[in-house]
Short mmCIF file of the C-alpha atoms (twelve columns), coordinates in Angstrom:
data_MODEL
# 
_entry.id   MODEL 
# 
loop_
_atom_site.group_PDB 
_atom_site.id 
_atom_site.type_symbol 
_atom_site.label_atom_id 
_atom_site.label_alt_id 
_atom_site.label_comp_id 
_atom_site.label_asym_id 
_atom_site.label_seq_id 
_atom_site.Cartn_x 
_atom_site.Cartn_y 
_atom_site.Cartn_z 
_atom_site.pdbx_PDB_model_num 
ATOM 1   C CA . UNK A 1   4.976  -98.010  -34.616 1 
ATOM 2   C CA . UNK A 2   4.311  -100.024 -37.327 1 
ATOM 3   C CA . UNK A 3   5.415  -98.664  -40.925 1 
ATOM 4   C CA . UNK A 4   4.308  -101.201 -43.224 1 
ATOM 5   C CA . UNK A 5   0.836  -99.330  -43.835 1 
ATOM 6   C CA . UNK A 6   2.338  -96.557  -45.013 1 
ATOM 7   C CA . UNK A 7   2.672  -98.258  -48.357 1 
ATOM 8   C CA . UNK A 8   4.545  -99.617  -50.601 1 
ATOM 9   C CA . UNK A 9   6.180  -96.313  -52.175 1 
ATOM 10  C CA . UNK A 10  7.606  -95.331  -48.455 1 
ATOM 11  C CA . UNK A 11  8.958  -98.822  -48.257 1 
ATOM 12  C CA . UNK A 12  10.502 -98.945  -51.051 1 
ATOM 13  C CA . UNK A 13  12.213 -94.925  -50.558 1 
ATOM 14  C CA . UNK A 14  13.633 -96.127  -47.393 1 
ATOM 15  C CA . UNK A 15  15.233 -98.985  -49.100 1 
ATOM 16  C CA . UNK A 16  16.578 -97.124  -51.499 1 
ATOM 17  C CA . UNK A 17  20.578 -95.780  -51.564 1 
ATOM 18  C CA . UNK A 18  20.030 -92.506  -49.912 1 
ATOM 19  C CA . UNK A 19  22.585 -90.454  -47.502 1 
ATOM 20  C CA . UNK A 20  20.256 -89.198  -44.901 1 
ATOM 21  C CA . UNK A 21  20.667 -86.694  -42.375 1 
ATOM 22  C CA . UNK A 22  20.868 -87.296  -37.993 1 
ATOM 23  C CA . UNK A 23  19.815 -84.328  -36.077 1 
ATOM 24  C CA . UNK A 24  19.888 -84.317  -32.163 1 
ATOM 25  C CA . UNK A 25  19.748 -80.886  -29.889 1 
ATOM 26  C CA . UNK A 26  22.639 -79.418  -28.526 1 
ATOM 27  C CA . UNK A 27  22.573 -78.370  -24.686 1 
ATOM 28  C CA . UNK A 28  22.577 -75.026  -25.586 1 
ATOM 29  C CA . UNK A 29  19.246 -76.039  -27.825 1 
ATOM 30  C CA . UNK A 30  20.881 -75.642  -31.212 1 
ATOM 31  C CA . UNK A 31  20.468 -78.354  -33.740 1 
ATOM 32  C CA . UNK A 32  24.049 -80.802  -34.607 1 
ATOM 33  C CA . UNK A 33  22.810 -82.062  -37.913 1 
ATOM 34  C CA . UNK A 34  25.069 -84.364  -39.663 1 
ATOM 35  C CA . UNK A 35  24.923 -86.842  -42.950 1 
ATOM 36  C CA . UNK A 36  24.456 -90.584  -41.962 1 
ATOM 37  C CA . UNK A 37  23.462 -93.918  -43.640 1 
ATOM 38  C CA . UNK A 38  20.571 -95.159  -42.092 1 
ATOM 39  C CA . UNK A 39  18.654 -98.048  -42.180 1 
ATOM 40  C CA . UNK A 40  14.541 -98.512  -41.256 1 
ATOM 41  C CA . UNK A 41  12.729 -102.079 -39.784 1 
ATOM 42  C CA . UNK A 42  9.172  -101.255 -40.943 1 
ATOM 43  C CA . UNK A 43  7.109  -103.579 -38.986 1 
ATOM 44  C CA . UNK A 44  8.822  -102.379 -34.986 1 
ATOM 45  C CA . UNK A 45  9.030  -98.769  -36.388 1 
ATOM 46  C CA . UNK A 46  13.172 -98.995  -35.805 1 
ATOM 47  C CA . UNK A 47  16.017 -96.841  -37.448 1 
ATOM 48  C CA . UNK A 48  19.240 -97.726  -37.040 1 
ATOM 49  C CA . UNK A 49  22.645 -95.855  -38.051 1 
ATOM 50  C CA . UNK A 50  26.110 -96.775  -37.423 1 
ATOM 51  C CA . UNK A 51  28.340 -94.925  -36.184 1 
ATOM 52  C CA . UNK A 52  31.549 -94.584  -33.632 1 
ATOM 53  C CA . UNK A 53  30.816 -94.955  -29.904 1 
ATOM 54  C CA . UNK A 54  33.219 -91.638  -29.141 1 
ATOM 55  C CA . UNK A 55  31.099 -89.645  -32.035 1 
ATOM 56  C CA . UNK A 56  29.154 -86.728  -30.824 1 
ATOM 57  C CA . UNK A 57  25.658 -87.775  -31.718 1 
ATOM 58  C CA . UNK A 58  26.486 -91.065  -29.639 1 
ATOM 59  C CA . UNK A 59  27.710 -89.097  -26.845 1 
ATOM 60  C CA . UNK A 60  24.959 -86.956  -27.115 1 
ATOM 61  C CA . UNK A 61  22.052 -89.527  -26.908 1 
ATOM 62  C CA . UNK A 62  23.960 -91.359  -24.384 1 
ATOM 63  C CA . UNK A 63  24.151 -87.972  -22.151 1 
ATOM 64  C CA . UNK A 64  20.092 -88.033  -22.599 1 
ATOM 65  C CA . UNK A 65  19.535 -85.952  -26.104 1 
ATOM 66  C CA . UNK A 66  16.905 -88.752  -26.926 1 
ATOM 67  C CA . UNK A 67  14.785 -86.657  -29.132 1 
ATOM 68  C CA . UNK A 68  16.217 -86.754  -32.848 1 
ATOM 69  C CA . UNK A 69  15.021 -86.766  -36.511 1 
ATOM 70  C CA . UNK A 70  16.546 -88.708  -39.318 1 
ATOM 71  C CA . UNK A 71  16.024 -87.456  -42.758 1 
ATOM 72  C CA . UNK A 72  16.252 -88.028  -46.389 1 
ATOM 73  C CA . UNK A 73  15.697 -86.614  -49.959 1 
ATOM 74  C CA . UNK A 74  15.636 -87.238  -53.363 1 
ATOM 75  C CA . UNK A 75  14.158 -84.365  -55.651 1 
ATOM 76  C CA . UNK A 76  10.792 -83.537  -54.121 1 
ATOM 77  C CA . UNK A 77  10.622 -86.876  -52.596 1 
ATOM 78  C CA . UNK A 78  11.504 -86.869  -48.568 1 
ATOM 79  C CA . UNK A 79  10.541 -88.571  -45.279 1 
ATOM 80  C CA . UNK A 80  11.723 -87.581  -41.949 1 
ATOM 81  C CA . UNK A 81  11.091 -89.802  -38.884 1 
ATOM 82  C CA . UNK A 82  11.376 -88.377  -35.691 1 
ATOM 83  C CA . UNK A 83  11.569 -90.276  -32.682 1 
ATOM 84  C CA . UNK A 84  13.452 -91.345  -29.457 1 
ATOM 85  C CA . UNK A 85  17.566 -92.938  -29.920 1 
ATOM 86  C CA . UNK A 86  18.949 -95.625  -27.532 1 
ATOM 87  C CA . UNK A 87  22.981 -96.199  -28.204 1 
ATOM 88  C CA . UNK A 88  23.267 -100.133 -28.227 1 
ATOM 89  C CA . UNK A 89  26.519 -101.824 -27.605 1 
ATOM 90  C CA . UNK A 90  25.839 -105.458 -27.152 1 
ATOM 91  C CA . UNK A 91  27.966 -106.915 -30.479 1 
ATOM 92  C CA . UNK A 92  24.533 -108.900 -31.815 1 
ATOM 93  C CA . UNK A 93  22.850 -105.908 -32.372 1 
ATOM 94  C CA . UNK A 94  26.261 -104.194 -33.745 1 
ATOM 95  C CA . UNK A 95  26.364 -107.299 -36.068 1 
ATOM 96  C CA . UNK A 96  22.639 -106.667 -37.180 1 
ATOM 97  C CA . UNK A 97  23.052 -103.209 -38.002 1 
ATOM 98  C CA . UNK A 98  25.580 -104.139 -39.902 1 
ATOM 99  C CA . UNK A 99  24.196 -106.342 -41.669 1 
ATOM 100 C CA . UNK A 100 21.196 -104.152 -42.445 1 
ATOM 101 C CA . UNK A 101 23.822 -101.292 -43.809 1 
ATOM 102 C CA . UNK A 102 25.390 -103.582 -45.954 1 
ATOM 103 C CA . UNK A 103 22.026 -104.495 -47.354 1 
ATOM 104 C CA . UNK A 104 21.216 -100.476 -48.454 1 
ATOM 105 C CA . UNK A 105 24.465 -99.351  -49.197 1 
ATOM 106 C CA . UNK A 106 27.741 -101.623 -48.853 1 
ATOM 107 C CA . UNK A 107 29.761 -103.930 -45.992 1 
ATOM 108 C CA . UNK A 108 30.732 -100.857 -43.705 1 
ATOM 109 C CA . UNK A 109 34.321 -100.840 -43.037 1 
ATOM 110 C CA . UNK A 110 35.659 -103.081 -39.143 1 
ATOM 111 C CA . UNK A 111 35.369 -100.203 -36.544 1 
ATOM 112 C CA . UNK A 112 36.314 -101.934 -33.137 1 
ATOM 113 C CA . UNK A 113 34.298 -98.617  -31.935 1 
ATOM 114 C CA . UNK A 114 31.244 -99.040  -33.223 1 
ATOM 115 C CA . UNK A 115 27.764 -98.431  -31.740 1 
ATOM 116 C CA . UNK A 116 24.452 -98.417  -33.063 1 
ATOM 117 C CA . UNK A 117 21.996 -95.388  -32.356 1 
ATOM 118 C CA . UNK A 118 18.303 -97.283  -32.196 1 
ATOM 119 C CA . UNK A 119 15.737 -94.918  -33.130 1 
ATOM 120 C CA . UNK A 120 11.784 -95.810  -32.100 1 
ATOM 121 C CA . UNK A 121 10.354 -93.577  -34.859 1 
ATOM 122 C CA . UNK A 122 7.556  -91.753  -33.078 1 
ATOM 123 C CA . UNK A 123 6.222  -89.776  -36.224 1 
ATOM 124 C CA . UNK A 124 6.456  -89.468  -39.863 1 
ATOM 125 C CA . UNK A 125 6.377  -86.366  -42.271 1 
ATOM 126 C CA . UNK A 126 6.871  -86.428  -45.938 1 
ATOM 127 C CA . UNK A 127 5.763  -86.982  -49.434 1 
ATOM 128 C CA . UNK A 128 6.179  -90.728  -49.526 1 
# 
């Protein structure tokens, strides 16, 4: 999905500094719903957030809980993309993400356990 047509407001709210939030579904069906930094490739339609390979949202995804939503907020400005999470391990695409976090918020600090959870954003709600 391309995101760049959505304009240059939503572009520049997802480039913001914003914490957002990572929901995936529990087995039982409940929501796990937990604050993030997150970053978003608007022409593939990609989200990416960091995070620690033994973390339960990673765990989660990589048991098959593919369906998630990342959100963010500021005032009555918000944008939540839903979509389907991959966890990536190969150290390029570690060392992108990276890269990409450091560029919205700051250099995130060496975790030898680090994945990235790759998000195909499927759909869009919001204000921006």
């Amino acid at each position: 999905m391309n995101l760049v047509e959505r304009g240059a407001a939503f572009a520049e709210f997802w480039q913001e500094r914003h914490l957002c939030t990572f929901t995936t579904v529990r087995p039982d069906g409940t929501p796990h719903v937990v604050p993030v930094g997150a970053t978003l490739d608007l022409e593939t339609g990609v989200a990416r957030v960091i995070t620690s390979r033994n973390s339960r949202k990673a765990r989660m995804i990589a048991a098959g809980a593919r369906h998630v939503a990342l959100c963010q907020a500021d005032g009555r400005r918000w944008s939540t993309l839903e979509g389907l999470a991959t966890v990536r391990t190969d150290p390029d695409e570690i060392a992108d993400a990276e890269r990409r976090y450091a560029s919205r918020y700051k250099p995130p600090r060496p975790n030898p356990q680090r994945v990235v959870l790759e998000i195909q954003v499927t759909r869009v709600l919001g204000t921006v």
